[in-house]
XYZ file of C-alpha atoms in Angstrom:
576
model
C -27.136 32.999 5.372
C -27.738 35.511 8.296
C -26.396 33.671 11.046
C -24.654 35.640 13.648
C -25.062 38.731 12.936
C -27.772 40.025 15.375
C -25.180 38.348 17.862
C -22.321 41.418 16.381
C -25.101 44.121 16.820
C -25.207 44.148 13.169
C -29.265 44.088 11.660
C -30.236 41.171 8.953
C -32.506 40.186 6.640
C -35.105 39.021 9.278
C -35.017 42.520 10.828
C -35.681 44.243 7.633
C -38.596 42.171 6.888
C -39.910 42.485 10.089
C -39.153 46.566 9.319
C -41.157 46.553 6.169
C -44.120 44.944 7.514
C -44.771 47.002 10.578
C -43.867 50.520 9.099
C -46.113 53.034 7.219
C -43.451 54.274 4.779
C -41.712 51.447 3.285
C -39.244 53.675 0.493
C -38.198 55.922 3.714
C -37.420 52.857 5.852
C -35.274 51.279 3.240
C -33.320 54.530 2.700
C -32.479 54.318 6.234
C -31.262 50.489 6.470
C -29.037 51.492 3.445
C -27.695 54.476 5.264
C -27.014 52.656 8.586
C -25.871 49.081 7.311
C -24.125 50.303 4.079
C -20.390 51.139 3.605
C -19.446 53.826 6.014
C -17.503 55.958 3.686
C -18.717 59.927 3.032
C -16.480 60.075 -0.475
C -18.704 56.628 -1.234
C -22.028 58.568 -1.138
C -21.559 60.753 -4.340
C -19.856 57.781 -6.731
C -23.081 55.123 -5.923
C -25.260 57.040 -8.329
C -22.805 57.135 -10.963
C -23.227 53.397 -10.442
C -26.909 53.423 -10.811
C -26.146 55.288 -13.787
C -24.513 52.350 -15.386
C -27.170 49.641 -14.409
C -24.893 48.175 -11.468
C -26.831 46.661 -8.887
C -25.957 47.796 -5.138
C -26.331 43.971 -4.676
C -23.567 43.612 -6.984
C -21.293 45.778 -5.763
C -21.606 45.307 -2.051
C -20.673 41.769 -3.435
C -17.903 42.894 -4.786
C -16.209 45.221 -1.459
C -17.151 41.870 0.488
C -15.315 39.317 -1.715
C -12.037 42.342 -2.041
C -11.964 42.621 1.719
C -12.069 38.936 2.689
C -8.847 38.398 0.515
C -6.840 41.349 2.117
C -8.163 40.256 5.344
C -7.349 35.923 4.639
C -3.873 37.141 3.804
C -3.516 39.532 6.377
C -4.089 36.685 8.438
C -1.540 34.353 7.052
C 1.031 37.673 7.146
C -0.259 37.863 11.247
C 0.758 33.878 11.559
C 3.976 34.284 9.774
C 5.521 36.875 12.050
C 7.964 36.490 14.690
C 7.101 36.367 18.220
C 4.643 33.497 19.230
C 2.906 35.142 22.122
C 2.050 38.315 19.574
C 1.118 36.776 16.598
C -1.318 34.164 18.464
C -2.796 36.895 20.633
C -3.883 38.548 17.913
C -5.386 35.447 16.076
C -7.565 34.577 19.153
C -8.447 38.590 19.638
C -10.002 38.487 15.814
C -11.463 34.602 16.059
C -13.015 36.017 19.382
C -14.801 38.717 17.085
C -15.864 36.302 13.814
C -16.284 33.310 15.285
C -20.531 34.180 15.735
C -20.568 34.540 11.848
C -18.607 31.141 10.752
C -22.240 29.659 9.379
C -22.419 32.628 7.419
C -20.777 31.549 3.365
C -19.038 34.506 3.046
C -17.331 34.960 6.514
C -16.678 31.298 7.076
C -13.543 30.841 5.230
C -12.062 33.654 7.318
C -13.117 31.981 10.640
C -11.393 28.550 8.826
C -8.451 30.192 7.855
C -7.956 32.062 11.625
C -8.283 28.464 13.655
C -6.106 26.909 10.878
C -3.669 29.152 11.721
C -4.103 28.800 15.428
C -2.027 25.992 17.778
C -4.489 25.594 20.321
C -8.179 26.932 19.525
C -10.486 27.035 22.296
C -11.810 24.211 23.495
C -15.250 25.440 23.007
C -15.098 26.603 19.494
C -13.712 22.792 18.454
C -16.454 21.121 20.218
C -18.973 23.263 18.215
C -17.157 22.857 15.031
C -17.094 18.833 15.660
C -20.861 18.898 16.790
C -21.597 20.172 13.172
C -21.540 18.342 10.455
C -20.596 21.185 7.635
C -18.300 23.040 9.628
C -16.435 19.715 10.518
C -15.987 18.917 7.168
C -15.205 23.040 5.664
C -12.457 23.199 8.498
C -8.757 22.563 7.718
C -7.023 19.779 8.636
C -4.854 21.132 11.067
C -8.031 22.128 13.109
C -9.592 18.231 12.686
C -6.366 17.942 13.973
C -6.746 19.515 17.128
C -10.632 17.861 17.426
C -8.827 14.020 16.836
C -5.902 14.179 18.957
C -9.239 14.072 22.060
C -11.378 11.730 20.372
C -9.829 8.442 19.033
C -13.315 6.974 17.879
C -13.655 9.858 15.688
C -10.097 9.819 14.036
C -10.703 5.714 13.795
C -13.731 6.849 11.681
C -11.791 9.260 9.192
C -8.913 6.495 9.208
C -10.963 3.242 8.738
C -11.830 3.687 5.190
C -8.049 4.381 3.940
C -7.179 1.099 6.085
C -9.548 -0.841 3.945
C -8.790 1.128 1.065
C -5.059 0.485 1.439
C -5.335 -3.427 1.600
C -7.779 -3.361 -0.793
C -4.921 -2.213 -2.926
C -2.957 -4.803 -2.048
C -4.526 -7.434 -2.573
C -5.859 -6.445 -6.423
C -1.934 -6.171 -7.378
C -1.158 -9.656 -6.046
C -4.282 -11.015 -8.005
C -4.204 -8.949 -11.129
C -4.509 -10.201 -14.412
C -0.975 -9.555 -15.169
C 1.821 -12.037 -14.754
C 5.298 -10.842 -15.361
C 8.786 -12.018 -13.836
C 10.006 -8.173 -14.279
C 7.256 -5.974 -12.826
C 5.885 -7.982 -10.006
C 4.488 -7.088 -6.479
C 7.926 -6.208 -5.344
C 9.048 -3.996 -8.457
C 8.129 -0.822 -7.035
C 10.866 0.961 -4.936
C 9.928 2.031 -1.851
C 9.878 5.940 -2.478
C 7.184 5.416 -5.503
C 5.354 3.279 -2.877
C 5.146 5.738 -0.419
C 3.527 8.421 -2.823
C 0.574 6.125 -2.460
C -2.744 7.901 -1.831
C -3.769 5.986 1.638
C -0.622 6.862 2.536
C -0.191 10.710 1.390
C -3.330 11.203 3.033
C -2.389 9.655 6.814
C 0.838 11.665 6.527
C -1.061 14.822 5.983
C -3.743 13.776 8.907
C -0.913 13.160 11.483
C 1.295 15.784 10.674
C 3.705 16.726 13.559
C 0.608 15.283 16.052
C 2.824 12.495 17.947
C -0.488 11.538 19.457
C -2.051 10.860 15.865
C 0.750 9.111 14.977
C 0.613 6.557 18.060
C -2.821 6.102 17.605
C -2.166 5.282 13.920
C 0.393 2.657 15.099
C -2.382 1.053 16.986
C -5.079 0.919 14.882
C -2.623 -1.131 12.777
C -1.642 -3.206 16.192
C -4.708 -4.057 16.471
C -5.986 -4.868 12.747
C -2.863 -6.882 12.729
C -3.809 -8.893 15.366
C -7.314 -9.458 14.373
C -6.591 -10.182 11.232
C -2.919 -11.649 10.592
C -2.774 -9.271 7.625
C 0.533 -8.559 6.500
C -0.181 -5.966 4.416
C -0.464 -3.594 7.762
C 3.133 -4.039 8.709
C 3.862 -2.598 5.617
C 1.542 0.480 5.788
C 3.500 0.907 9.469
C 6.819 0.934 7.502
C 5.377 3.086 4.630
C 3.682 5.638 7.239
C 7.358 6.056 9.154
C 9.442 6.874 6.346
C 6.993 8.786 4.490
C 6.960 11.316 7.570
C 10.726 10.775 7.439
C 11.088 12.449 4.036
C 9.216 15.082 4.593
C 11.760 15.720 7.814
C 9.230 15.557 10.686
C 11.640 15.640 13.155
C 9.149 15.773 16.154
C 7.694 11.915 15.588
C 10.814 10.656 13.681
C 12.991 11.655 17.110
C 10.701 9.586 19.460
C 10.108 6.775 17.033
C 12.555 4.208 18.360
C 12.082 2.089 15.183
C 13.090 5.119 12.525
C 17.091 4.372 12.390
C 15.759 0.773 12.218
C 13.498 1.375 9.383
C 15.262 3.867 7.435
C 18.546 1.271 7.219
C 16.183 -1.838 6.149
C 14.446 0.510 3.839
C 17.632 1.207 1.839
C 18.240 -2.586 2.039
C 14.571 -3.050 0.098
C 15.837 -0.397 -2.587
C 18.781 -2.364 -3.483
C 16.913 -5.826 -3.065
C 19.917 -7.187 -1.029
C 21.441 -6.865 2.783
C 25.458 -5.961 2.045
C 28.147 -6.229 5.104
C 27.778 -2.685 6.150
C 23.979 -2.510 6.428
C 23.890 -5.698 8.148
C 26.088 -4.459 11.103
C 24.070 -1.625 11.264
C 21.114 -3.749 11.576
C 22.887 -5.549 14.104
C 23.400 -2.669 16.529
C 19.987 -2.224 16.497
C 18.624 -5.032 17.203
C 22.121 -5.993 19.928
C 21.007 -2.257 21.425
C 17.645 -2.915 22.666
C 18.146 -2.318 26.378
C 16.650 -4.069 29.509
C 13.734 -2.358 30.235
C 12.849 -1.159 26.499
C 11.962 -4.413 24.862
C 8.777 -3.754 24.187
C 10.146 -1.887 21.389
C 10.795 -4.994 20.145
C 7.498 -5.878 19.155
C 7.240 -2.492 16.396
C 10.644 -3.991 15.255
C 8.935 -7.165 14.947
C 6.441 -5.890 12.844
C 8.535 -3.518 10.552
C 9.947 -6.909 9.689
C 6.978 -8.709 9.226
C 6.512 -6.466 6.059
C 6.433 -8.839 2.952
C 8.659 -6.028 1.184
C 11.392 -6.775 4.462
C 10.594 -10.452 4.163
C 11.777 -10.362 0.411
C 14.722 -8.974 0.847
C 15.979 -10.887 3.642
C 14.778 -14.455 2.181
C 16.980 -13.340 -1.453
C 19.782 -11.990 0.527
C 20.052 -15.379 2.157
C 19.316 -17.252 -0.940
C 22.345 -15.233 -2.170
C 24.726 -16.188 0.995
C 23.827 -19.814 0.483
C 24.783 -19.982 -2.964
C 28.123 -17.770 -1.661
C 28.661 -20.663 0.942
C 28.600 -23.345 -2.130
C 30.735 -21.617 -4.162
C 33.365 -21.083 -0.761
C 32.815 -24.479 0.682
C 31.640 -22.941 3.683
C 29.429 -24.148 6.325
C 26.319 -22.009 7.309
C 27.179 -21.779 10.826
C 30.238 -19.578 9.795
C 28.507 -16.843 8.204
C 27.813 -14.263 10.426
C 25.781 -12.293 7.764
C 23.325 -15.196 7.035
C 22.972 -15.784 10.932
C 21.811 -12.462 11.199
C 19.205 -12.733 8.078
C 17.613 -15.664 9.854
C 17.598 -13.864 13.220
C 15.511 -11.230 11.780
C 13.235 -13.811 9.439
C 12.635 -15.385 12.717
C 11.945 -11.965 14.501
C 9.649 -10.555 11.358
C 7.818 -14.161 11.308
C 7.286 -13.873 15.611
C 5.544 -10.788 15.444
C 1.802 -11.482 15.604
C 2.760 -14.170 18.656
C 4.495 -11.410 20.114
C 2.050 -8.555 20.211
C -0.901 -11.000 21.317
C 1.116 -12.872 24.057
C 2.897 -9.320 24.995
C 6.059 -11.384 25.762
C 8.588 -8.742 24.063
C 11.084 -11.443 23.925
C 13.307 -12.326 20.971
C 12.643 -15.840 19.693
C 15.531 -18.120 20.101
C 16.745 -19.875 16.599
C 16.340 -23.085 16.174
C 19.939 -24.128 16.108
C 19.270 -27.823 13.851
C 18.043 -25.098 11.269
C 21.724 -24.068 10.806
C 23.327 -26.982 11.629
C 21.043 -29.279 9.906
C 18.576 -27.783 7.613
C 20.535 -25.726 5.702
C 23.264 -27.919 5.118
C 20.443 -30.240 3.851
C 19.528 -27.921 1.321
C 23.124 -27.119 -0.241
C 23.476 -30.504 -0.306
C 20.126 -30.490 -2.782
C 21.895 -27.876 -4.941
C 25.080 -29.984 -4.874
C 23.058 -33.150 -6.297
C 21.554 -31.012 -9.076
C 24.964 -28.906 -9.846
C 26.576 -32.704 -10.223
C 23.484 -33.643 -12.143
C 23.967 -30.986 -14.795
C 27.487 -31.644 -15.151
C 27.712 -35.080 -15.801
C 24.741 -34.683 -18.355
C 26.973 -32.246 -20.654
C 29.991 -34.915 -20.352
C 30.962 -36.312 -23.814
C 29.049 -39.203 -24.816
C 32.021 -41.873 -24.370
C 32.837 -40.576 -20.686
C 28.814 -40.295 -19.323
C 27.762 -42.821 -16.886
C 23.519 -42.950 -16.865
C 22.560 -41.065 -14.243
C 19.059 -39.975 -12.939
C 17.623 -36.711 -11.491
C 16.927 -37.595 -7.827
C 13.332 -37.295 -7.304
C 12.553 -37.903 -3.360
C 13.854 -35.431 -0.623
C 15.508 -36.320 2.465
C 12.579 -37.377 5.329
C 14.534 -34.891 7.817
C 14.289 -31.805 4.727
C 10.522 -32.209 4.577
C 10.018 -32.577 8.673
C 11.865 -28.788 8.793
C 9.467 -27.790 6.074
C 6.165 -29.025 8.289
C 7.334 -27.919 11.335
C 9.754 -24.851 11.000
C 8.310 -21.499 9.627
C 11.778 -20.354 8.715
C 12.906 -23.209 7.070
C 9.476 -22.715 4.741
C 10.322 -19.170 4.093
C 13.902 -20.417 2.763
C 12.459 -23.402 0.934
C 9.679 -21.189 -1.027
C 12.173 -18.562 -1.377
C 14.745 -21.282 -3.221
C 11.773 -22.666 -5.468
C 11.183 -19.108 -6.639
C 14.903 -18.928 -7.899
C 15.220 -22.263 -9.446
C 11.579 -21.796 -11.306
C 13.183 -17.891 -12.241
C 16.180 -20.379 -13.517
C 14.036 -22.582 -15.519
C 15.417 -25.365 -13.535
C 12.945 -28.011 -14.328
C 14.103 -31.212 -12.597
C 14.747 -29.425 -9.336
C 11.291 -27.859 -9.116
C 9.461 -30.827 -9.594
C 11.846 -32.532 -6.708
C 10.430 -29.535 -4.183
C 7.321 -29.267 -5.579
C 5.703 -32.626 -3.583
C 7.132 -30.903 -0.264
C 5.585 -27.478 -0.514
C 2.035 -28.426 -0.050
C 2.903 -30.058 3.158
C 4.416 -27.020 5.311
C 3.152 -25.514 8.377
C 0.258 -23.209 7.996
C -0.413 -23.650 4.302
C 2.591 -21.046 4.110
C 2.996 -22.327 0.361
C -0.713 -21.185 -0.618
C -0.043 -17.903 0.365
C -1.434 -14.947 -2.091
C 2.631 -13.528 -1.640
C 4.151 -16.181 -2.719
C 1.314 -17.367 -5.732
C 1.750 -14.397 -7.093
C 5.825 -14.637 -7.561
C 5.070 -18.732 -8.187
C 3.044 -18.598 -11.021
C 4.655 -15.593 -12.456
C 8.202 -17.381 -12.232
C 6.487 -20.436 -13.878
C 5.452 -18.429 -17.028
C 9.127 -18.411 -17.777
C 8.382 -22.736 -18.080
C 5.669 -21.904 -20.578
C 7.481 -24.881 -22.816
C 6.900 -27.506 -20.448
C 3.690 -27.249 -19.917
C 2.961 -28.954 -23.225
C 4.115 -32.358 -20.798
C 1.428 -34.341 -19.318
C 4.073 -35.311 -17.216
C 5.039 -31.410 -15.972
C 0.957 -30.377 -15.924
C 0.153 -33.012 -13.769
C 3.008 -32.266 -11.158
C 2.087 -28.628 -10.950
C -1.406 -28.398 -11.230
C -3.038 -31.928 -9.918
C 0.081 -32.616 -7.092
C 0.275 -29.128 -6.258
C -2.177 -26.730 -6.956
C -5.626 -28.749 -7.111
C -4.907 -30.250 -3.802
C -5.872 -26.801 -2.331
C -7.927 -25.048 -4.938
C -11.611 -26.459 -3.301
C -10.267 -25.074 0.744
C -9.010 -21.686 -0.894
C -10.527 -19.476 -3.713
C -7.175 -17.474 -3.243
C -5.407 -20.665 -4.766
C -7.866 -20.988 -7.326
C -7.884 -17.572 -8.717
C -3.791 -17.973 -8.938
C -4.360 -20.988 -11.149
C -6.912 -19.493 -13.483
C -4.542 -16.679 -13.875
C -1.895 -18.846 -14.986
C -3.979 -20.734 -17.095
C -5.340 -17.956 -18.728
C -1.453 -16.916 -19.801
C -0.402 -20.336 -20.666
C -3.666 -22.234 -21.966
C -2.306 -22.222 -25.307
C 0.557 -24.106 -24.166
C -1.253 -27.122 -22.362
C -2.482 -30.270 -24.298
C -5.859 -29.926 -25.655
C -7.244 -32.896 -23.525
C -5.713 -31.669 -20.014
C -6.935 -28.329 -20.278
C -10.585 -29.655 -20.956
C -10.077 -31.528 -17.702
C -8.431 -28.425 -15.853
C -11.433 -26.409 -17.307
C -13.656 -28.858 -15.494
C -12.085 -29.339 -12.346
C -11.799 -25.617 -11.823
C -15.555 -24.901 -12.318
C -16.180 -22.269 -9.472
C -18.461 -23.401 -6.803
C -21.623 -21.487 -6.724
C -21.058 -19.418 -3.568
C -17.647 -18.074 -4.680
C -17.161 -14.408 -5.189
C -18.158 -13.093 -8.692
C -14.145 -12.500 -9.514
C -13.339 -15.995 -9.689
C -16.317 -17.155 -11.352
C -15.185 -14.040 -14.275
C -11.818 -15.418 -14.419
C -13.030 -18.985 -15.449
C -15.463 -17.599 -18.441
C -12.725 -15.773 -19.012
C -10.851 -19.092 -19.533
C -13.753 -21.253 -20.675
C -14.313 -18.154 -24.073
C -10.652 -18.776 -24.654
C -10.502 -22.481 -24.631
C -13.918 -22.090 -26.947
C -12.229 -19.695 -29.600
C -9.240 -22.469 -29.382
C -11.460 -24.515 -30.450
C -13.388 -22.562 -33.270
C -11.767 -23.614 -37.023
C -10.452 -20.311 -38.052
C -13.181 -18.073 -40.507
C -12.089 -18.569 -44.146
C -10.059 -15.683 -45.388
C -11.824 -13.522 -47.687
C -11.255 -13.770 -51.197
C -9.067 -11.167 -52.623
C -11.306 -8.747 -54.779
C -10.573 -9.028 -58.689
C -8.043 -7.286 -59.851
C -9.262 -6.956 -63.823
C -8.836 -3.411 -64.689
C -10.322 -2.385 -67.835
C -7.774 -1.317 -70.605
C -8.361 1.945 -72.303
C -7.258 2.795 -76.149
C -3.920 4.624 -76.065
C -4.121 6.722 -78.707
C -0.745 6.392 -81.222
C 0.732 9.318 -82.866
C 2.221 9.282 -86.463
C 6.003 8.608 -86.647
């Protein structure tokens, strides 16, 4: 409570005591602390005893003068750091933090000391190392002073960062396997502004500030989580973290970020949920501008693009060019904009091989994926367009015809061995499941669980799946339809991956009422949790399992009605 103040000259509570015990007059020694410690005022001596007068402690009051003080003084100091001159203002700061610093242990004083280095650039080096060797005053000190301890000492900034990291995918992940399931307010609803109000990443913004060096350290903490982990989720926080400090106009990291222009154009794209012309050529120069020499830059590029939110929006934009290209009669290869939409799904897909291999090189496009694949694909759509129409011809001109149900061997080879042509092919059963196209999903459907890197079991693109297949709700009443998704699909991956099997339960637990009595028995059964699974899964099947068991409960008998026999009461007549 003391601290510091025999350091100033000034005499505390130990003193006193020591005082008291070694003197003969106790009254007369206290008398003179109070004279020479007390407030040094001469028109002060004649009001205290009109204090005493009204029961006011001395305690009380000295309180008081100390509390009035440190507020004139805490905004002098903000008026000092507000004025003009730099040299001046600063001067004085480090002249009075020179003078308190002794007492910043002491309650009262401290938030003077706090509010002095907050307002200070550079504090001395020797004040932050004994404000980081201390526990309390680390933690009472302002940011902008951690600040100034960080920007030396990555393993301690990792420390304070770590959690929100963990925090922030933690997020993540319980939106992509939450309980709800809807077509219109999925993982992708949000716009990116609302996103970027996030806590996690409020909080970073406020720890870097203007610090450039914070902010590159940021960058690689999420390199390197990236890399050890393959998480996607941290190419978005890198997106997120660069246009959040964009709003708030931090011109000093936004200048020497050579991603922002980058960024700030493909974040306007994910607002709108497409790539137009004019954004695309912007794009364009961006990526056509990298010069020799700076490619490494091409590796944060990489990873802005890697961001599921980026991923979205290219994948629909060139679901949307393809079904332009049908509609034109074009071929692929002549569409400049859906060239460049692949070039930067190829770029966004490279970028954990390029940060580990540090090869900053763009990866080349597989041309037989324009030439061949995609051509493929339209000619998929054609077959079910034709499909459709000759089904609605009148009676007398239809020729039987039947839904193709096999895909070319070539089709499938692209989807096993080319991670592009999966990201289309996922991103085209979305939109004919969000079209309730039937025939044409259950054509794909064989194909998905056979491409490279189990890219169709992916928590992203579950999450969109089964929420698109809620709009089918119908058809699962077909043995036919249940057996395609869930046994030929689904089950074949449920025992490898508890991500899978949450996905299903969550559908199931949306559309149970919907499925024949005896398949979901035998769904119930084959999705019994193993016993070393994680206690969410194992809550999502009782979950299931109390439904399917109130299915099965005969209704409780409606109450009777109560009797409605009112007694009748004489009406007494009157005399005409």
């Amino acid at each position: 409570m003391f601290a510091g103040l025999s350091e100033l000259g000034v005499a505390n509570g130990e003193e006193l005591k020591e005082t008291l015990t070694n003197c003969t007059e106790p009254l007369k020694a206290i008398e003179q602390f109070q004279i020479e410690n007390g407030v040094l005022l001469p028109s002060l001596q004649s009001a205290l005893p009109f204090l005493d007068l009204h029961s006011i402690p001395r305690l009380e009051f000295h309180q008081t003068v100390l509390e009035e003080l440190r507020e004139k003084l805490l905004e002098r100091v903000t008026a000092i750091a507000a004025e003009g001159k730099d040299g001046g203002r600063y001067g004085k700061l480090e002249e009075l933090l020179e003078k308190c610093f002794a007492l910043v242990k002491m309650p009262s004083i401290q938030p003077v000391v706090m509010c002095v280095m907050k307002h200070l650039p550079k504090v001395p080096e020797k004040k932050l190392k004994l404000v980081m060797a201390d526990k309390d005053l680390y933690k009472a000190c302002a940011v902008e002073v951690k600040r100034q301890i960080w920007q030396d000492n990555q393993a301690l900034f990792g420390d304070e960062v770590s959690p929100l990291l963990k925090q922030y995918i933690l997020e993540k992940e319980n939106v992509l396997l939450s309980s709800d399931l809807s077509v219109l307010h999925n993982f992708f609803s949000q716009s990116p502004k609302t996103r970027r109000q996030g806590e996690v990443v409020q909080k970073l913004t406020q720890m870097i500030g203007k610090n450039v060096k914070l902010y590159d350290m940021v960058l690689q903490f999420l390199r390197t989580l990236f890399l050890r982990t393959r998480n996607v989720h941290y190419c978005t926080l890198r997106a997120e973290l660069l246009m959040s400090l964009h709003d708030l106009d931090i011109s000093e990291i936004c200048t020497v970020d050579p991603c922002h222009k980058f960024t700030w154009c493909l974040d306007a794209c994910i607002r709108e949920k497409f790539v137009d012309a004019k954004r695309a050529r912007e794009l364009q120069g961006f990526l056509d501008g990298v010069k020799k020499g700076q490619e490494q830059v091409l590796g944060d590029l990489s990873m802005i693009l890697c961001d599921p939110f980026a991923i979205n929006t290219l994948a629909v934009s060139t679901i949307r060019n393809l079904q332009e290209l049908i509609s034109q009669e074009s071929l692929p290869r002549d569409n400049q904009e859906l060239l460049l939409l692949l070039r930067m799904l190829s770029l966004g897909h490279g970028a954990w091989d390029m940060i580990d291999s540090q090869v900053f090189k763009e990866p080349k496009l597989d041309t037989e994926l324009i030439t061949k694949f995609l051509p493929l694909l339209i000619g998929l759509v054609v077959d079910d367009y034709t499909y459709n129409v000759e089904s609605k011809l009148p009676t007398e001109e239809k020729v039987p015809v039947t839904y193709p149900n096999t895909l070319p061997d070539v089709f499938t080879k692209f989807l096993q061995e080319n991670r592009i042509a999966c990201e289309v092919g996922l991103y085209y059963t979305l939109h004919i499941t969000k079209q309730r196209n039937k025939n044409f999903l259950l054509r794909l459907l064989p194909a998905l669980k056979e491409m490279t890197g189990d890219t169709a079991f992916t928590d992203i693109f579950l999450h969109l799946f089964t929420s698109n297949l809620t709009l089918l709700g119908d058809e699962f009443g077909s043995e036919d339809f249940c057996s395609s998704v869930f046994d030929g699909f689904f089950l074949t991956s449920c025992p490898k991956k508890e991500n899978v099997h949450r996905h299903v339960l969550r559908l199931l637990l949306h559309l149970h009422h919907k499925v024949a009595p005896a398949k979901l028995e035998a769904l119930q059964k084959a999705l019994e949790p193993p016993k070393t699974s994680g206690d969410a899964l194992k809550e999502l099947h009782n979950t299931l399992s109390d439904k399917i068991q109130q299915r099965k409960s005969p209704p409780a008998p409606e109450p009777e009605p109560p009797a409605m026999d009112l007694p009748l009461h004489a009406v007494p007549t009157t005399p005409v």
